[in-house]
Short mmCIF file of C-alpha atoms (C1' of nucleotides) in Angstrom, two decimals:
data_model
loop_
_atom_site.label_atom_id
_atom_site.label_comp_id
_atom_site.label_asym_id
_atom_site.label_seq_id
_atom_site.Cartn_x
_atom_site.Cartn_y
_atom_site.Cartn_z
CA UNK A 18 -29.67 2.76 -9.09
CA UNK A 19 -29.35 2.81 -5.58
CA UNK A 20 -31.72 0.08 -4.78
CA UNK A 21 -29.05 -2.11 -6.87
CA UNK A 22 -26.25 -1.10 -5.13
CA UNK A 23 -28.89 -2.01 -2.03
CA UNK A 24 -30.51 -4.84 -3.21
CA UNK A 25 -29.73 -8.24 -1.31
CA UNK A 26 -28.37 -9.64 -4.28
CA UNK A 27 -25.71 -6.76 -4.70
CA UNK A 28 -24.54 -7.40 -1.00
CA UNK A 29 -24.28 -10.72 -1.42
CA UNK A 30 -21.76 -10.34 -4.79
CA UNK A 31 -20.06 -7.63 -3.36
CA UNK A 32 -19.45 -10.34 -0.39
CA UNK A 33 -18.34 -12.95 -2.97
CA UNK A 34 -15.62 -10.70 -4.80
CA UNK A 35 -14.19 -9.39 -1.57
CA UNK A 36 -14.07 -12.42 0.24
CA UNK A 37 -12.24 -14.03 -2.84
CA UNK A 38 -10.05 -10.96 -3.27
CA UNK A 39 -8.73 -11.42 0.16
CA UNK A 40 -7.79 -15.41 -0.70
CA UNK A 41 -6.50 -14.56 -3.72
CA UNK A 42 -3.71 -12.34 -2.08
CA UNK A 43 -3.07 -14.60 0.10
CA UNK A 44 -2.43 -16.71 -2.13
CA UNK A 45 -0.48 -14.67 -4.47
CA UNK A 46 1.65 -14.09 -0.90
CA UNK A 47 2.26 -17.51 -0.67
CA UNK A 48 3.16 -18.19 -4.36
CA UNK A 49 5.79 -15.57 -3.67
CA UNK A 50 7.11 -17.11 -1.36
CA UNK A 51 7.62 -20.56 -3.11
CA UNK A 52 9.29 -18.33 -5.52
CA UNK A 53 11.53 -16.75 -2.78
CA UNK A 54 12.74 -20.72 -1.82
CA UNK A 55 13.60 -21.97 -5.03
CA UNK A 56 15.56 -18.60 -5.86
CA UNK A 57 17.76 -19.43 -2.76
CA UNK A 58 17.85 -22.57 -3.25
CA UNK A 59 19.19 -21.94 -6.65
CA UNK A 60 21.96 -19.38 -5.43
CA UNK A 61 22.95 -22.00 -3.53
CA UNK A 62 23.44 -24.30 -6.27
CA UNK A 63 20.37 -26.39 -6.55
CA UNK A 64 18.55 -26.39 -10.02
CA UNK A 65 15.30 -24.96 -9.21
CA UNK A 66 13.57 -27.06 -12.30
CA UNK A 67 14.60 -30.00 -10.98
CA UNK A 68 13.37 -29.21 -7.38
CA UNK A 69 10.14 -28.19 -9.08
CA UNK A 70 10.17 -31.93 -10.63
CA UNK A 71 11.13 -33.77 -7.47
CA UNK A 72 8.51 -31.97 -5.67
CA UNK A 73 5.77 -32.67 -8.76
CA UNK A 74 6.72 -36.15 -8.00
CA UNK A 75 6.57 -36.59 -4.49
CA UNK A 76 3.15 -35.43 -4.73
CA UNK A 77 2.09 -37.61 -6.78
CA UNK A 78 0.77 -41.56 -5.81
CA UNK A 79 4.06 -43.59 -6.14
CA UNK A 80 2.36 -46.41 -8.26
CA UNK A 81 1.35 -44.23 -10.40
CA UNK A 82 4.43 -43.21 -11.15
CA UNK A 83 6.59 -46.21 -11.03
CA UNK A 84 4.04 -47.60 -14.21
CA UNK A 85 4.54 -44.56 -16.17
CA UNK A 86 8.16 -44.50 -15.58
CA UNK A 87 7.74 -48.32 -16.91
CA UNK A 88 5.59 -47.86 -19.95
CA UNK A 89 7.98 -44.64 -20.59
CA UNK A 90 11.05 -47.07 -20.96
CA UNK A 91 9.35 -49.56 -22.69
CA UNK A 92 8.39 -47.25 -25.05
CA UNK A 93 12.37 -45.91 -25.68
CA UNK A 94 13.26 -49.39 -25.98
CA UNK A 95 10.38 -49.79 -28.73
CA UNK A 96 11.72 -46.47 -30.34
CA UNK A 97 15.89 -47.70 -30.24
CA UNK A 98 16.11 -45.25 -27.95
CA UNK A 99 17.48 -47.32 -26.04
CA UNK B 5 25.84 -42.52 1.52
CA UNK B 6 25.11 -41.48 5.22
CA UNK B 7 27.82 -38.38 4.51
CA UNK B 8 25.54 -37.27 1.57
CA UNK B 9 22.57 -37.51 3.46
CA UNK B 10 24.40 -35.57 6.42
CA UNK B 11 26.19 -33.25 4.49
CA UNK B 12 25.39 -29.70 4.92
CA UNK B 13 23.99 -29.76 1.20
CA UNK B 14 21.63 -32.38 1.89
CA UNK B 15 20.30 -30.84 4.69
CA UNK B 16 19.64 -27.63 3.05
CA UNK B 17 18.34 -29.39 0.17
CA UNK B 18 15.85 -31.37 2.38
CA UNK B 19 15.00 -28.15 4.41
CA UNK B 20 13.97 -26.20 0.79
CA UNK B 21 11.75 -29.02 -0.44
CA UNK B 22 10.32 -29.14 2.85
CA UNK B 23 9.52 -25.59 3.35
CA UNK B 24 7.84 -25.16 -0.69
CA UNK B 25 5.83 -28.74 0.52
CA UNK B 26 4.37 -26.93 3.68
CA UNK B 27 3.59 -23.83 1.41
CA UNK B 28 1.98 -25.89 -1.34
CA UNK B 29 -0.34 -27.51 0.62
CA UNK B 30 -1.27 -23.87 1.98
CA UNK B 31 -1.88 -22.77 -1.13
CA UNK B 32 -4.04 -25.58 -2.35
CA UNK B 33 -6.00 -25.16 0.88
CA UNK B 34 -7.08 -21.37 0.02
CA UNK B 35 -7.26 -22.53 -4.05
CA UNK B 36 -10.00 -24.95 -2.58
CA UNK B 37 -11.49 -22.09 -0.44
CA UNK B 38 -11.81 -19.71 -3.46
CA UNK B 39 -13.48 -22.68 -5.80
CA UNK B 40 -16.17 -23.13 -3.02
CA UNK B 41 -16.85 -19.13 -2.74
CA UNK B 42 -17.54 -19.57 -6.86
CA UNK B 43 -19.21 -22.42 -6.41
CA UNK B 44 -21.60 -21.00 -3.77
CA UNK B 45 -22.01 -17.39 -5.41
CA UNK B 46 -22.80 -19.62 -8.94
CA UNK B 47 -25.57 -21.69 -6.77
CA UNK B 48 -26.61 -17.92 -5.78
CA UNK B 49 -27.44 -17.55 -9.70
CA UNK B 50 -24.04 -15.44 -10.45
CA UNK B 51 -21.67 -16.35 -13.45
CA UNK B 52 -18.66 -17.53 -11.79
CA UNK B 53 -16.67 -16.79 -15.46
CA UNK B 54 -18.17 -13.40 -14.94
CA UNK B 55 -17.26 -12.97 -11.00
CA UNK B 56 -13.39 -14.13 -12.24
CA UNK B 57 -12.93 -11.74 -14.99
CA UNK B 58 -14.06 -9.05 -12.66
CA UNK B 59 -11.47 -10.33 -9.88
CA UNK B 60 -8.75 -9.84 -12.74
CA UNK B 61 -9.75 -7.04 -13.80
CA UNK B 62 -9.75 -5.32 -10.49
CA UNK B 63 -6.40 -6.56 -9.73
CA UNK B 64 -5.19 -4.52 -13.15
CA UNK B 65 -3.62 -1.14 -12.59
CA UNK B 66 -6.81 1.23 -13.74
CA UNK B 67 -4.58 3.62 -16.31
CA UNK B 68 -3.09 0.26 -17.92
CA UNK B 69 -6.67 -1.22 -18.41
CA UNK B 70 -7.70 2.20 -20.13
CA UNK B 71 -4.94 3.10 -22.44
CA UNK B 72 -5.61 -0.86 -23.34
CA UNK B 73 -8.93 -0.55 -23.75
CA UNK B 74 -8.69 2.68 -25.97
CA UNK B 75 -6.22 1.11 -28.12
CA UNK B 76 -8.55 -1.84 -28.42
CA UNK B 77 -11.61 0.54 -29.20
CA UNK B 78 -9.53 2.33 -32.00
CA UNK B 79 -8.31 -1.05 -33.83
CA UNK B 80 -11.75 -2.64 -33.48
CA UNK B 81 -13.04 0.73 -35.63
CA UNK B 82 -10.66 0.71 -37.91
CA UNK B 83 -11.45 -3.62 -38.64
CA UNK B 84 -15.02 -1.98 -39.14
CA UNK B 85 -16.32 -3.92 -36.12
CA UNK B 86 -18.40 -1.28 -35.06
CA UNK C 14 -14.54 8.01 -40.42
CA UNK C 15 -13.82 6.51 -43.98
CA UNK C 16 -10.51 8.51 -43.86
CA UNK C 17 -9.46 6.13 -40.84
CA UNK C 18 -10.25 2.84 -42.63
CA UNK C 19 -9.10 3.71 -45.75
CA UNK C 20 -5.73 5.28 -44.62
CA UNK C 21 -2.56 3.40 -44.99
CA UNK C 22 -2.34 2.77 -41.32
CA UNK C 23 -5.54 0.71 -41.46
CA UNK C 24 -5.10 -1.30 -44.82
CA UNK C 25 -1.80 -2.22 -42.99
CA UNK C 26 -3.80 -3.09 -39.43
CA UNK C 27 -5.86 -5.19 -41.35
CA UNK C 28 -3.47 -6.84 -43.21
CA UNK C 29 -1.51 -7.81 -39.99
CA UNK C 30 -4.43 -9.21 -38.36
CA UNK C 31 -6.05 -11.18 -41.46
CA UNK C 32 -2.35 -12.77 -41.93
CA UNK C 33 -2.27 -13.68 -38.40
CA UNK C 34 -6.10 -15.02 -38.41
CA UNK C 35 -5.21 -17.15 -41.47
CA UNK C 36 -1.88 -18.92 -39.78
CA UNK C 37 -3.78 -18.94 -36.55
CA UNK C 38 -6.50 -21.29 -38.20
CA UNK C 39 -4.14 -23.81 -39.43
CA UNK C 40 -2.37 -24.13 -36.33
CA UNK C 41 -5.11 -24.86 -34.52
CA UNK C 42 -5.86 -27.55 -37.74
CA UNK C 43 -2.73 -29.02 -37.28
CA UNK C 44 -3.45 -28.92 -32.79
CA UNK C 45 -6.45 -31.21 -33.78
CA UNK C 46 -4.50 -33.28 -35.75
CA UNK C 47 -1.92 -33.95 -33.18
CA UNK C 48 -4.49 -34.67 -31.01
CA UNK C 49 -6.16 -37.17 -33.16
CA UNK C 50 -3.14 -38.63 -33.35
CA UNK C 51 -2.87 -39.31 -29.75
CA UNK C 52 -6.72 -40.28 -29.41
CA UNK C 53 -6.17 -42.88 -32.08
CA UNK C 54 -2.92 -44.02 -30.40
CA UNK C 55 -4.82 -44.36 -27.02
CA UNK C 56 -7.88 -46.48 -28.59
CA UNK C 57 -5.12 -49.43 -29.95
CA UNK C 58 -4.14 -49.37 -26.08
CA UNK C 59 -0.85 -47.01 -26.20
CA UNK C 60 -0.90 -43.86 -23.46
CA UNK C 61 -0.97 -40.99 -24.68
CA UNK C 62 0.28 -39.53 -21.59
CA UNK C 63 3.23 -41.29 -22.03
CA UNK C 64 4.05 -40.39 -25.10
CA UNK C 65 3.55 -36.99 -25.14
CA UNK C 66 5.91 -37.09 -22.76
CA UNK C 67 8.26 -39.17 -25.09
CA UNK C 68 7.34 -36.72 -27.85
CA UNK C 69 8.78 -34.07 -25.45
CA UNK C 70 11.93 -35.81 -24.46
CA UNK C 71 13.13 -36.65 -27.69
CA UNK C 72 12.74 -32.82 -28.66
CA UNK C 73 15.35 -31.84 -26.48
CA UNK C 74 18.84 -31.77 -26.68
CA UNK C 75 20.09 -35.31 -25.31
CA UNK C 76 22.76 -33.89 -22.79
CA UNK C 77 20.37 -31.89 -21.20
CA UNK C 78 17.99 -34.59 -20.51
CA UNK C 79 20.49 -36.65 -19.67
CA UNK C 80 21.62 -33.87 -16.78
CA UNK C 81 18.50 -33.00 -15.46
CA UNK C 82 17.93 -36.69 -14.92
CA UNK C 83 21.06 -37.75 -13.05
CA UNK C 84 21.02 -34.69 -10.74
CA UNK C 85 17.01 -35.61 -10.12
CA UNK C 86 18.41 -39.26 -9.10
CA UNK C 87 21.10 -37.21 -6.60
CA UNK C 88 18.70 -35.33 -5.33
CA UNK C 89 16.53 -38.31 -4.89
CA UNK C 90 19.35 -39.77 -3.06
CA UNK C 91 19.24 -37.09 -0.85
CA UNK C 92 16.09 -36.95 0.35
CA UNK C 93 16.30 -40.79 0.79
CA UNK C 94 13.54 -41.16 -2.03
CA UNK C 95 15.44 -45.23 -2.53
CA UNK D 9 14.46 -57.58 -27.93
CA UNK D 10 14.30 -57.74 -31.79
CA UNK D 11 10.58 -59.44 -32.04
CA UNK D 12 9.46 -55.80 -29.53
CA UNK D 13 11.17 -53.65 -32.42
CA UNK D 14 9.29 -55.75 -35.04
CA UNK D 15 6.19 -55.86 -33.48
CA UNK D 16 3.19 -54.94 -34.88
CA UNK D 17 2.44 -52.53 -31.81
CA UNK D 18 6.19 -51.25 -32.06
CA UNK D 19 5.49 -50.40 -35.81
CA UNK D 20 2.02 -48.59 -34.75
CA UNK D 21 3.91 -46.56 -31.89
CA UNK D 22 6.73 -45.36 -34.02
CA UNK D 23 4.42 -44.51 -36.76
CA UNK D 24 2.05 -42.75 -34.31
CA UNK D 25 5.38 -40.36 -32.76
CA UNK D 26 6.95 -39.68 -36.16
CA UNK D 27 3.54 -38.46 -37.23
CA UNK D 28 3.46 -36.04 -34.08
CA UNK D 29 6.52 -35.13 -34.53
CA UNK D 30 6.62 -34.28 -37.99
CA UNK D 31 3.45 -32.21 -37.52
CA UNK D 32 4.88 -30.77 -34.31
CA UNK D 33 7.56 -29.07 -36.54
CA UNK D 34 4.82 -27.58 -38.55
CA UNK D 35 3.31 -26.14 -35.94
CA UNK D 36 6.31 -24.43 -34.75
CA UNK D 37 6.78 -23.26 -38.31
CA UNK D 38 3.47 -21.62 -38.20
CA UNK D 39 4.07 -19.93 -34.29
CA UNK D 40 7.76 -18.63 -36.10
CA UNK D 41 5.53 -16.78 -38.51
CA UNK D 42 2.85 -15.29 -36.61
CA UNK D 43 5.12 -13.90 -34.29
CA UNK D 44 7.16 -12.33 -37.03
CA UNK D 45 4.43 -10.51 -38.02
CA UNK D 46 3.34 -9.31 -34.51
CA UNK D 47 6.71 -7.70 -34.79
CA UNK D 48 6.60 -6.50 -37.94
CA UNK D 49 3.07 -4.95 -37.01
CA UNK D 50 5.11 -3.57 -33.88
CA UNK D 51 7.76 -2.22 -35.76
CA UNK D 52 5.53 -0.11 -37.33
CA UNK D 53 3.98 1.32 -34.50
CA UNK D 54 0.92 -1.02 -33.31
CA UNK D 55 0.63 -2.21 -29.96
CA UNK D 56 1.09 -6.22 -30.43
CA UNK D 57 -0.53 -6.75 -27.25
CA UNK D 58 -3.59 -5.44 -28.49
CA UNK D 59 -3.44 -6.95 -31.39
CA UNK D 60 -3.31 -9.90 -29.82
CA UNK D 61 -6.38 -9.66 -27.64
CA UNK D 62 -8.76 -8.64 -30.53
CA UNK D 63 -7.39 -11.47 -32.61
CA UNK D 64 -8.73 -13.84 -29.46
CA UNK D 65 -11.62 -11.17 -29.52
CA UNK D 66 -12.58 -12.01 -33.18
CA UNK D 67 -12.25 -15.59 -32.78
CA UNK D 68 -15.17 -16.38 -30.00
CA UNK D 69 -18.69 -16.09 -30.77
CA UNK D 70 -20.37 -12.82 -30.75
CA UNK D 71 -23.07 -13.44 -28.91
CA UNK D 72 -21.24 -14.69 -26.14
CA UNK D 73 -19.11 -11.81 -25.87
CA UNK D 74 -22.13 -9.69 -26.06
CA UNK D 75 -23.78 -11.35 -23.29
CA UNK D 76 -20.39 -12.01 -21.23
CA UNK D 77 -19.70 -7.95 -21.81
CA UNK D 78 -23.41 -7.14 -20.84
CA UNK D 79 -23.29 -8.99 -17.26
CA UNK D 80 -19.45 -7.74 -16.73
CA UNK D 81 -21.14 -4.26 -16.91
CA UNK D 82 -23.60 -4.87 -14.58
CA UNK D 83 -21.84 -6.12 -11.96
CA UNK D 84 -19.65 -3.16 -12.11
CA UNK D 85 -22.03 -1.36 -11.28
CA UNK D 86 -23.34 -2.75 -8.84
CA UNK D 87 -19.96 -2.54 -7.24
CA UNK D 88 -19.79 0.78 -7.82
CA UNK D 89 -16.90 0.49 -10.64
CA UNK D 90 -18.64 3.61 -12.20
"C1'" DC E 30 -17.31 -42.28 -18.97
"C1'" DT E 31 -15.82 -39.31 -22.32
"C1'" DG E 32 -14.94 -35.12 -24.22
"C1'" DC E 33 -14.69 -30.16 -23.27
"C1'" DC E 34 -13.45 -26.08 -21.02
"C1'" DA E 35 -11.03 -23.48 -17.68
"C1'" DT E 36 -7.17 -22.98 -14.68
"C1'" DT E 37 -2.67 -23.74 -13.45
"C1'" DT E 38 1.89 -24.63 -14.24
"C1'" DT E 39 5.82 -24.86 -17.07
"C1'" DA E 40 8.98 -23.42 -20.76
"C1'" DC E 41 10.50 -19.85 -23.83
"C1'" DC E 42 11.94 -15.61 -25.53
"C1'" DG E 43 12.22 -11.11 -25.47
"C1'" DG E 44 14.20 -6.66 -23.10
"C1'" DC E 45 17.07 -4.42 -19.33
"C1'" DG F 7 22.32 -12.99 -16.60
"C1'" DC F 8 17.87 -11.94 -14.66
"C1'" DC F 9 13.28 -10.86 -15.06
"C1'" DG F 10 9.04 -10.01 -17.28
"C1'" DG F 11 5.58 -11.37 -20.13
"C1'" DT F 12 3.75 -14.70 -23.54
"C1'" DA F 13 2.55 -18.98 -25.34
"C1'" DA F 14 2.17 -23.96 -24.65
"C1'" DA F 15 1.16 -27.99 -22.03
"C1'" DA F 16 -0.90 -30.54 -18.40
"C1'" DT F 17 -4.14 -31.07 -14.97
"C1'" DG F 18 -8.62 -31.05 -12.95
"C1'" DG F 19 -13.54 -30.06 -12.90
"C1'" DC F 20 -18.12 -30.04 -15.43
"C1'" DA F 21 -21.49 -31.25 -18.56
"C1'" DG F 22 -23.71 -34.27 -21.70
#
DNA sequence: CTGCCATTTTACCGGC
DNA sequence: GCCGGTAAAATGGCAG
């Protein structure tokens, strides 16, 4: 067995997994963080959900979303809902 | 409108979204860094599907994964699957 | 071993999970459905994007909607989004 | 506005959401009743998480899992994970 | 280019 | 009322 745990090809995926273990907690760190904002932001009286949405759409190409917004109110009107 | 956009509120408001924005990007940065590292270990001839279930499952406390797993083994005999 | 599948708690196991197999199968029927629905919708030019996001709205309660909207406008606003 | 409502296309759309919809509500019905009997099966002393995961378990291809299981193992131990 | 699969994100619904 | 986990939805990448 020990020539697995050796081999070149063991290295190299023990490599892989740590070096994406470290990235992942950083990660996880940051996504913790985000988390840490919004609650704040919320006990200070901003909606979180829509600070999620406004930020969802400021990343997003601005044509893009002025036609959906478009087609989306065409289709209310199309549905009487109006 | 200038009072709303000077207003303490807007300025915190503006500060939050700011702060997640700078964050997000981060984030995306590293997800990109961890998709190469698969990408690159898959070239190598490893499953990446494989490589991420073992990332999970590492990141699972070891007694939790157990009991699981013995439950699992116990309801699997009693189905008769194996 | 036959004592463990025929015992009560195993005709009851089984039970449970052949119930939940069953419903399971014609949810996912009526998932395929839905999205034939949509597929069909987009071929005759409609986007299906769109309207599963009209879909969504009209599930919710109108107030709500109507809320989360204006204060995404103010927010908007704000941040000097026009 | 009346000649939009009339419309052929108008007609197509609303039929396409009301069919969504109505077999959106079905598919709710269906969720309502597994999870009742997840906690039925609770209630009565079975883990529901487990439950869950062999009901996923059951539903994928055996030879898959086999072969998914078989490399998992491997590169366990080649990192050692006894 | 389209459909499929996997991942991520969001919403929901319990328990505490 | 908050937080955790769970299920659903949406997005993005991959293969055919």
């Amino acid at each position: 067995m020990d020539d697995i745990l050796q081999s070149e090809a063991g290295q190299r995926l023990r490599s892989f997994i740590e070096r994406v273990e470290r990235l992942e907690e950083e990660k996880d760190t940051i996504a913790r963080d985000i988390a840490e904002i919004y609650k704040e932001a919320k006990s200070t009286g901003f909606s979180d959900k829509v600070m999620r949405r406004l930020v969802a759409l400021r990343s997003k190409d601005d044509n893009t979303v002025k036609d959906e917004e478009a087609l989306l109110a065409i289709y209310k009107t199309i549905l009487g809902m109006e």
